[in-house]
PDB file of C-alpha atoms in Angstrom:
ATOM      1  CA  MET A   1    -170.058-197.506  20.888  1.00  0.00           C
ATOM      2  CA  GLY A   2    -169.110-195.944  17.562  1.00  0.00           C
ATOM      3  CA  ALA A   3    -165.634-195.747  16.116  1.00  0.00           C
ATOM      4  CA  PRO A   4    -163.452-192.897  17.349  1.00  0.00           C
ATOM      5  CA  GLU A   5    -163.848-189.723  15.330  1.00  0.00           C
ATOM      6  CA  GLU A   6    -160.215-189.834  14.178  1.00  0.00           C
ATOM      7  CA  ALA A   7    -160.751-193.234  12.565  1.00  0.00           C
ATOM      8  CA  THR A   8    -163.527-191.904  10.343  1.00  0.00           C
ATOM      9  CA  LYS A   9    -161.695-188.814   9.159  1.00  0.00           C
ATOM     10  CA  LYS A  10    -160.165-188.791   5.715  1.00  0.00           C
ATOM     11  CA  LYS A  11    -156.405-188.512   5.594  1.00  0.00           C
ATOM     12  CA  PRO A  12    -155.006-185.145   4.510  1.00  0.00           C
ATOM     13  CA  THR A  13    -154.390-184.672   0.814  1.00  0.00           C
ATOM     14  CA  SER A  14    -151.218-183.344  -0.778  1.00  0.00           C
ATOM     15  CA  GLY A  15    -153.110-180.976  -3.077  1.00  0.00           C
ATOM     16  CA  HIS A  16    -151.111-181.956  -6.170  1.00  0.00           C
ATOM     17  CA  ILE A  17    -151.137-184.964  -8.457  1.00  0.00           C
ATOM     18  CA  SER A  18    -147.831-186.808  -8.563  1.00  0.00           C
ATOM     19  CA  GLU A  19    -145.160-185.552 -10.956  1.00  0.00           C
ATOM     20  CA  GLN A  20    -144.748-189.047 -12.416  1.00  0.00           C
ATOM     21  CA  LEU A  21    -148.452-189.322 -13.184  1.00  0.00           C
ATOM     22  CA  GLU A  22    -148.496-185.900 -14.830  1.00  0.00           C
ATOM     23  CA  GLU A  23    -145.391-186.776 -16.854  1.00  0.00           C
ATOM     24  CA  ASP A  24    -146.913-190.057 -18.005  1.00  0.00           C
ATOM     25  CA  ILE A  25    -150.214-188.573 -19.113  1.00  0.00           C
ATOM     26  CA  SER A  26    -148.344-185.840 -20.989  1.00  0.00           C
ATOM     27  CA  THR A  27    -146.353-188.387 -23.032  1.00  0.00           C
ATOM     28  CA  PHE A  28    -148.911-191.159 -23.655  1.00  0.00           C
ATOM     29  CA  PRO A  29    -150.057-192.403 -26.088  1.00  0.00           C
ATOM     30  CA  HIS A  30    -146.829-192.816 -28.029  1.00  0.00           C
ATOM     31  CA  MET A  31    -146.932-190.615 -31.112  1.00  0.00           C
ATOM     32  CA  GLU A  32    -144.605-192.823 -33.156  1.00  0.00           C
ATOM     33  CA  VAL A  33    -147.425-195.376 -33.168  1.00  0.00           C
ATOM     34  CA  SER A  34    -149.783-192.717 -34.514  1.00  0.00           C
ATOM     35  CA  HIS A  35    -147.293-191.735 -37.234  1.00  0.00           C
ATOM     36  CA  LEU A  36    -146.952-195.306 -38.486  1.00  0.00           C
ATOM     37  CA  TYR A  37    -150.714-195.790 -38.306  1.00  0.00           C
ATOM     38  CA  PHE A  38    -151.161-192.684 -40.445  1.00  0.00           C
ATOM     39  CA  LEU A  39    -148.612-193.898 -43.013  1.00  0.00           C
ATOM     40  CA  LEU A  40    -150.510-197.154 -43.386  1.00  0.00           C
ATOM     41  CA  GLN A  41    -153.790-195.263 -43.759  1.00  0.00           C
ATOM     42  CA  VAL A  42    -152.240-193.137 -46.507  1.00  0.00           C
ATOM     43  CA  ALA A  43    -150.935-196.286 -48.196  1.00  0.00           C
ATOM     44  CA  THR A  44    -154.514-197.467 -48.725  1.00  0.00           C
ATOM     45  CA  THR A  45    -155.488-194.339 -50.694  1.00  0.00           C
ATOM     46  CA  SER A  46    -155.366-193.972 -54.467  1.00  0.00           C
ATOM     47  CA  HIS A  47    -152.736-191.212 -54.317  1.00  0.00           C
ATOM     48  CA  ALA A  48    -150.343-193.105 -52.033  1.00  0.00           C
ATOM     49  CA  ALA A  49    -146.679-192.595 -52.899  1.00  0.00           C
ATOM     50  CA  LEU A  50    -145.250-195.275 -50.610  1.00  0.00           C
ATOM     51  CA  ALA A  51    -143.349-198.204 -52.065  1.00  0.00           C
ATOM     52  CA  ASP A  52    -144.397-201.707 -51.055  1.00  0.00           C
ATOM     53  CA  ALA A  53    -141.194-202.092 -49.046  1.00  0.00           C
ATOM     54  CA  GLU A  54    -141.959-198.901 -47.101  1.00  0.00           C
ATOM     55  CA  VAL A  55    -145.470-200.104 -46.330  1.00  0.00           C
ATOM     56  CA  ALA A  56    -144.153-203.472 -45.150  1.00  0.00           C
ATOM     57  CA  ALA A  57    -141.524-201.791 -42.972  1.00  0.00           C
ATOM     58  CA  ALA A  58    -144.120-199.457 -41.439  1.00  0.00           C
ATOM     59  CA  LYS A  59    -146.425-202.385 -40.678  1.00  0.00           C
ATOM     60  CA  THR A  60    -143.624-204.391 -39.077  1.00  0.00           C
ATOM     61  CA  LYS A  61    -142.531-201.471 -36.918  1.00  0.00           C
ATOM     62  CA  LEU A  62    -146.111-200.640 -35.929  1.00  0.00           C
ATOM     63  CA  LEU A  63    -146.811-204.211 -34.864  1.00  0.00           C
ATOM     64  CA  GLY A  64    -143.577-204.227 -32.889  1.00  0.00           C
ATOM     65  CA  LEU A  65    -144.560-201.091 -30.968  1.00  0.00           C
ATOM     66  CA  ILE A  66    -148.080-202.393 -30.405  1.00  0.00           C
ATOM     67  CA  ALA A  67    -146.652-205.583 -28.928  1.00  0.00           C
ATOM     68  CA  GLU A  68    -144.068-203.693 -26.857  1.00  0.00           C
ATOM     69  CA  HIS A  69    -146.709-201.514 -25.202  1.00  0.00           C
ATOM     70  CA  HIS A  70    -149.367-204.252 -25.071  1.00  0.00           C
ATOM     71  CA  MET A  71    -151.839-202.184 -27.067  1.00  0.00           C
ATOM     72  CA  ALA A  72    -154.455-204.910 -27.458  1.00  0.00           C
ATOM     73  CA  PRO A  73    -157.433-202.559 -28.060  1.00  0.00           C
ATOM     74  CA  PHE A  74    -155.461-200.577 -30.632  1.00  0.00           C
ATOM     75  CA  TYR A  75    -154.282-203.772 -32.338  1.00  0.00           C
ATOM     76  CA  GLU A  76    -157.870-204.947 -32.718  1.00  0.00           C
ATOM     77  CA  ARG A  77    -158.779-201.536 -34.116  1.00  0.00           C
ATOM     78  CA  VAL A  78    -156.064-201.434 -36.789  1.00  0.00           C
ATOM     79  CA  ALA A  79    -156.461-205.102 -37.698  1.00  0.00           C
ATOM     80  CA  ALA A  80    -160.143-204.492 -38.408  1.00  0.00           C
ATOM     81  CA  GLU A  81    -159.441-201.283 -40.335  1.00  0.00           C
ATOM     82  CA  PHE A  82    -156.730-202.778 -42.549  1.00  0.00           C
ATOM     83  CA  HIS A  83    -158.353-206.232 -42.792  1.00  0.00           C
ATOM     84  CA  TRP A  84    -155.324-207.936 -41.269  1.00  0.00           C
ATOM     85  CA  PRO A  85    -155.728-211.480 -39.958  1.00  0.00           C
ATOM     86  CA  VAL A  86    -155.655-211.279 -36.171  1.00  0.00           C
ATOM     87  CA  ASP A  87    -152.681-212.979 -34.553  1.00  0.00           C
ATOM     88  CA  THR A  88    -154.539-214.613 -31.671  1.00  0.00           C
ATOM     89  CA  ALA A  89    -151.323-215.605 -29.912  1.00  0.00           C
ATOM     90  CA  LEU A  90    -150.061-212.017 -30.008  1.00  0.00           C
ATOM     91  CA  LEU A  91    -153.428-210.707 -28.852  1.00  0.00           C
ATOM     92  CA  ALA A  92    -153.510-213.130 -25.933  1.00  0.00           C
ATOM     93  CA  THR A  93    -149.981-212.152 -24.944  1.00  0.00           C
ATOM     94  CA  MET A  94    -150.891-208.471 -24.918  1.00  0.00           C
ATOM     95  CA  LYS A  95    -154.054-209.044 -22.933  1.00  0.00           C
ATOM     96  CA  TYR A  96    -152.808-211.455 -20.320  1.00  0.00           C
ATOM     97  CA  PHE A  97    -149.080-210.902 -19.834  1.00  0.00           C
ATOM     98  CA  HIS A  98    -147.520-207.793 -18.405  1.00  0.00           C
ATOM     99  CA  PRO A  99    -145.540-205.255 -20.447  1.00  0.00           C
ATOM    100  CA  PRO A 100    -141.845-204.989 -19.558  1.00  0.00           C
ATOM    101  CA  GLN A 101    -142.316-201.584 -17.922  1.00  0.00           C
ATOM    102  CA  GLN A 102    -145.122-202.779 -15.632  1.00  0.00           C
ATOM    103  CA  THR A 103    -145.090-205.220 -12.737  1.00  0.00           C
ATOM    104  CA  GLN A 104    -148.588-206.493 -13.495  1.00  0.00           C
ATOM    105  CA  HIS A 105    -150.552-207.165 -16.658  1.00  0.00           C
ATOM    106  CA  ASN A 106    -153.318-204.799 -17.671  1.00  0.00           C
ATOM    107  CA  GLU A 107    -156.218-206.628 -16.040  1.00  0.00           C
ATOM    108  CA  ASP A 108    -154.359-206.825 -12.734  1.00  0.00           C
ATOM    109  CA  GLU A 109    -153.431-203.171 -13.044  1.00  0.00           C
ATOM    110  CA  LEU A 110    -157.089-202.212 -13.544  1.00  0.00           C
ATOM    111  CA  THR A 111    -158.080-204.278 -10.506  1.00  0.00           C
ATOM    112  CA  LYS A 112    -155.397-202.498  -8.501  1.00  0.00           C
ATOM    113  CA  LEU A 113    -156.617-199.106  -9.728  1.00  0.00           C
ATOM    114  CA  ASP A 114    -160.209-199.987  -8.824  1.00  0.00           C
ATOM    115  CA  ALA A 115    -159.058-200.827  -5.295  1.00  0.00           C
ATOM    116  CA  GLN A 116    -157.125-197.561  -5.077  1.00  0.00           C
ATOM    117  CA  LEU A 117    -160.201-195.638  -6.206  1.00  0.00           C
ATOM    118  CA  ALA A 118    -162.422-197.334  -3.624  1.00  0.00           C
ATOM    119  CA  ASP A 119    -159.874-196.638  -0.884  1.00  0.00           C
ATOM    120  CA  ALA A 120    -159.454-193.014  -1.970  1.00  0.00           C
ATOM    121  CA  GLU A 121    -163.203-192.416  -1.994  1.00  0.00           C
ATOM    122  CA  ALA A 122    -163.593-193.982   1.448  1.00  0.00           C
ATOM    123  CA  ASN A 123    -160.496-192.807   3.263  1.00  0.00           C
ATOM    124  CA  LEU A 124    -158.536-190.174   1.380  1.00  0.00           C
ATOM    125  CA  GLY A 125    -159.049-186.794  -0.251  1.00  0.00           C
ATOM    126  CA  ASP A 126    -160.179-185.372  -3.567  1.00  0.00           C
ATOM    127  CA  ILE A 127    -156.689-185.375  -5.035  1.00  0.00           C
ATOM    128  CA  GLU A 128    -156.256-189.108  -4.400  1.00  0.00           C
ATOM    129  CA  VAL A 129    -159.641-189.791  -6.006  1.00  0.00           C
ATOM    130  CA  LEU A 130    -158.547-187.729  -8.995  1.00  0.00           C
ATOM    131  CA  GLU A 131    -155.235-189.603  -9.187  1.00  0.00           C
ATOM    132  CA  ALA A 132    -157.071-192.932  -9.239  1.00  0.00           C
ATOM    133  CA  HIS A 133    -159.173-191.810 -12.207  1.00  0.00           C
ATOM    134  CA  LEU A 134    -156.113-190.403 -13.955  1.00  0.00           C
ATOM    135  CA  GLY A 135    -154.290-193.662 -13.313  1.00  0.00           C
ATOM    136  CA  ARG A 136    -156.991-195.470 -15.267  1.00  0.00           C
ATOM    137  CA  ALA A 137    -156.728-192.883 -18.025  1.00  0.00           C
ATOM    138  CA  ARG A 138    -152.955-193.377 -18.117  1.00  0.00           C
ATOM    139  CA  LEU A 139    -153.317-197.127 -18.630  1.00  0.00           C
ATOM    140  CA  TYR A 140    -156.018-196.801 -21.293  1.00  0.00           C
ATOM    141  CA  SER A 141    -153.925-194.170 -23.044  1.00  0.00           C
ATOM    142  CA  LEU A 142    -150.857-196.391 -23.055  1.00  0.00           C
ATOM    143  CA  ILE A 143    -152.731-199.308 -24.635  1.00  0.00           C
ATOM    144  CA  GLY A 144    -154.620-197.132 -27.139  1.00  0.00           C
ATOM    145  CA  ASP A 145    -158.203-197.577 -25.938  1.00  0.00           C
ATOM    146  CA  LYS A 146    -159.697-194.296 -27.159  1.00  0.00           C
ATOM    147  CA  ASP A 147    -163.220-194.687 -25.791  1.00  0.00           C
ATOM    148  CA  LYS A 148    -162.132-195.731 -22.318  1.00  0.00           C
ATOM    149  CA  VAL A 149    -159.411-193.118 -21.943  1.00  0.00           C
ATOM    150  CA  LEU A 150    -161.864-190.361 -22.858  1.00  0.00           C
ATOM    151  CA  GLU A 151    -164.433-191.800 -20.460  1.00  0.00           C
ATOM    152  CA  ALA A 152    -161.844-191.833 -17.668  1.00  0.00           C
ATOM    153  CA  PHE A 153    -160.857-188.226 -18.321  1.00  0.00           C
ATOM    154  CA  HIS A 154    -164.454-187.014 -18.462  1.00  0.00           C
ATOM    155  CA  THR A 155    -165.107-188.773 -15.149  1.00  0.00           C
ATOM    156  CA  ALA A 156    -162.046-187.047 -13.693  1.00  0.00           C
ATOM    157  CA  LEU A 157    -163.263-183.660 -14.925  1.00  0.00           C
ATOM    158  CA  ALA A 158    -166.530-184.187 -13.056  1.00  0.00           C
ATOM    159  CA  LYS A 159    -164.587-184.415  -9.780  1.00  0.00           C
ATOM    160  CA  PRO A 160    -163.371-181.400  -7.785  1.00  0.00           C
ATOM    161  CA  THR A 161    -160.319-180.169  -9.682  1.00  0.00           C
ATOM    162  CA  SER A 162    -158.142-177.082  -9.755  1.00  0.00           C
ATOM    163  CA  VAL A 163    -157.564-175.011 -12.882  1.00  0.00           C
ATOM    164  CA  ASN A 164    -154.138-176.598 -13.387  1.00  0.00           C
ATOM    165  CA  GLN A 165    -155.560-180.090 -13.010  1.00  0.00           C
ATOM    166  CA  LYS A 166    -158.246-179.282 -15.573  1.00  0.00           C
ATOM    167  CA  ILE A 167    -155.534-178.001 -17.919  1.00  0.00           C
ATOM    168  CA  ILE A 168    -153.553-181.242 -17.551  1.00  0.00           C
ATOM    169  CA  ILE A 169    -156.644-183.246 -18.479  1.00  0.00           C
ATOM    170  CA  GLN A 170    -157.597-181.013 -21.407  1.00  0.00           C
ATOM    171  CA  LEU A 171    -154.068-181.172 -22.817  1.00  0.00           C
ATOM    172  CA  HIS A 172    -154.099-184.932 -22.679  1.00  0.00           C
ATOM    173  CA  ILE A 173    -157.476-185.191 -24.371  1.00  0.00           C
ATOM    174  CA  ILE A 174    -155.994-183.032 -27.143  1.00  0.00           C
ATOM    175  CA  ARG A 175    -153.054-185.446 -27.370  1.00  0.00           C
ATOM    176  CA  VAL A 176    -155.427-188.405 -27.646  1.00  0.00           C
ATOM    177  CA  GLY A 177    -157.299-186.576 -30.404  1.00  0.00           C
ATOM    178  CA  LEU A 178    -154.044-185.925 -32.267  1.00  0.00           C
ATOM    179  CA  PHE A 179    -153.047-189.573 -31.881  1.00  0.00           C
ATOM    180  CA  PHE A 180    -156.279-190.740 -33.495  1.00  0.00           C
ATOM    181  CA  SER A 181    -156.452-187.805 -35.981  1.00  0.00           C
ATOM    182  CA  ASP A 182    -159.789-186.798 -34.463  1.00  0.00           C
ATOM    183  CA  LEU A 183    -159.706-183.135 -35.464  1.00  0.00           C
ATOM    184  CA  PRO A 184    -163.156-182.174 -34.090  1.00  0.00           C
ATOM    185  CA  LEU A 185    -162.134-183.566 -30.684  1.00  0.00           C
ATOM    186  CA  VAL A 186    -158.847-181.670 -30.827  1.00  0.00           C
ATOM    187  CA  GLU A 187    -160.508-178.407 -31.845  1.00  0.00           C
ATOM    188  CA  THR A 188    -163.091-178.627 -29.066  1.00  0.00           C
ATOM    189  CA  HIS A 189    -160.538-179.210 -26.333  1.00  0.00           C
ATOM    190  CA  ILE A 190    -158.035-176.661 -27.639  1.00  0.00           C
ATOM    191  CA  LYS A 191    -160.746-174.060 -27.077  1.00  0.00           C
ATOM    192  CA  LYS A 192    -161.419-175.361 -23.565  1.00  0.00           C
ATOM    193  CA  ALA A 193    -157.721-175.513 -22.699  1.00  0.00           C
ATOM    194  CA  ARG A 194    -157.141-171.986 -23.989  1.00  0.00           C
ATOM    195  CA  VAL A 195    -159.823-170.597 -21.664  1.00  0.00           C
ATOM    196  CA  LEU A 196    -158.353-172.449 -18.686  1.00  0.00           C
ATOM    197  CA  ILE A 197    -154.782-171.391 -19.451  1.00  0.00           C
ATOM    198  CA  ASP A 198    -155.885-167.774 -19.675  1.00  0.00           C
ATOM    199  CA  GLU A 199    -157.232-168.226 -16.144  1.00  0.00           C
ATOM    200  CA  GLY A 200    -153.954-169.430 -14.701  1.00  0.00           C
ATOM    201  CA  GLY A 201    -151.820-171.794 -16.757  1.00  0.00           C
ATOM    202  CA  ASP A 202    -148.040-171.739 -16.416  1.00  0.00           C
ATOM    203  CA  TRP A 203    -145.636-171.224 -19.321  1.00  0.00           C
ATOM    204  CA  ASP A 204    -144.906-174.921 -19.762  1.00  0.00           C
ATOM    205  CA  ARG A 205    -148.559-175.798 -20.296  1.00  0.00           C
ATOM    206  CA  ARG A 206    -149.156-172.655 -22.337  1.00  0.00           C
ATOM    207  CA  ASN A 207    -146.332-173.618 -24.703  1.00  0.00           C
ATOM    208  CA  ARG A 208    -147.501-177.225 -24.847  1.00  0.00           C
ATOM    209  CA  LEU A 209    -150.922-176.020 -25.937  1.00  0.00           C
ATOM    210  CA  LYS A 210    -149.300-173.928 -28.687  1.00  0.00           C
ATOM    211  CA  VAL A 211    -147.419-176.984 -29.945  1.00  0.00           C
ATOM    212  CA  TYR A 212    -150.580-179.085 -29.946  1.00  0.00           C
ATOM    213  CA  GLU A 213    -152.517-176.315 -31.675  1.00  0.00           C
ATOM    214  CA  GLY A 214    -149.760-176.012 -34.276  1.00  0.00           C
ATOM    215  CA  CYS A 215    -149.932-179.757 -34.933  1.00  0.00           C
ATOM    216  CA  TYR A 216    -153.699-179.497 -35.242  1.00  0.00           C
ATOM    217  CA  LEU A 217    -153.394-176.659 -37.770  1.00  0.00           C
ATOM    218  CA  LEU A 218    -150.897-178.670 -39.822  1.00  0.00           C
ATOM    219  CA  MET A 219    -153.278-181.629 -39.855  1.00  0.00           C
ATOM    220  CA  ALA A 220    -156.094-179.263 -40.861  1.00  0.00           C
ATOM    221  CA  ARG A 221    -153.793-177.934 -43.630  1.00  0.00           C
ATOM    222  CA  ASP A 222    -153.783-174.380 -42.308  1.00  0.00           C
ATOM    223  CA  PHE A 223    -150.049-174.014 -42.860  1.00  0.00           C
ATOM    224  CA  LYS A 224    -149.923-170.227 -42.672  1.00  0.00           C
ATOM    225  CA  LYS A 225    -151.513-170.058 -39.243  1.00  0.00           C
ATOM    226  CA  ALA A 226    -149.461-173.010 -38.001  1.00  0.00           C
ATOM    227  CA  SER A 227    -146.258-171.306 -39.133  1.00  0.00           C
ATOM    228  CA  SER A 228    -147.109-168.070 -37.350  1.00  0.00           C
ATOM    229  CA  LEU A 229    -147.965-169.976 -34.180  1.00  0.00           C
ATOM    230  CA  PHE A 230    -144.679-171.889 -34.100  1.00  0.00           C
ATOM    231  CA  GLN A 231    -142.718-168.671 -34.647  1.00  0.00           C
ATOM    232  CA  VAL A 232    -143.862-167.284 -31.295  1.00  0.00           C
ATOM    233  CA  LEU A 233    -142.878-170.335 -29.246  1.00  0.00           C
TER     234      LEU A 233
END
């Protein structure tokens, strides 16, 4: 005899992603890390105006933030770019020990998220499946793994999502692009977010898009347009 019908039904979904998850993916990755990374990139150019002491201070602070947030993939990226010797002890600590704000280290967290995704797909609703994918994106965003965070968001976009959920994802992809100074990525997703917000975005997300677009224009050195955009916020 088969299982009772009730046992095979998926549990009802809430219809909304959690506020904490949305807040996290709207604030990760940490932009102070990006700022310091940019300063060190500028310091390698022929027209750099940074004193040696400023460069050293920026490097020290960047490494401190990388260690604090256990940004192992980002550390490997910047070490390769700036030809820094890799601190294997630091790298091992970031990979295998948990950050202060988490109860598990990153590998355990990914295992947990995989289990949540499998459970959501088998027993829960579309919103829980989406949350599981966004949870992976949140972790990859926190540790600065550009390729994997974008992959996680694109997977999430392929799932059934509302307009507001699509906006949340597009805004975060823009933030990732700003973090890594990937202007083509930012431009592409600003256009996508603008279309979605015109369909039904609230004022908070509309204003956030304006801020991100203003930052993009500043990075693209279109100061006049950026100025006019910030004036209407």
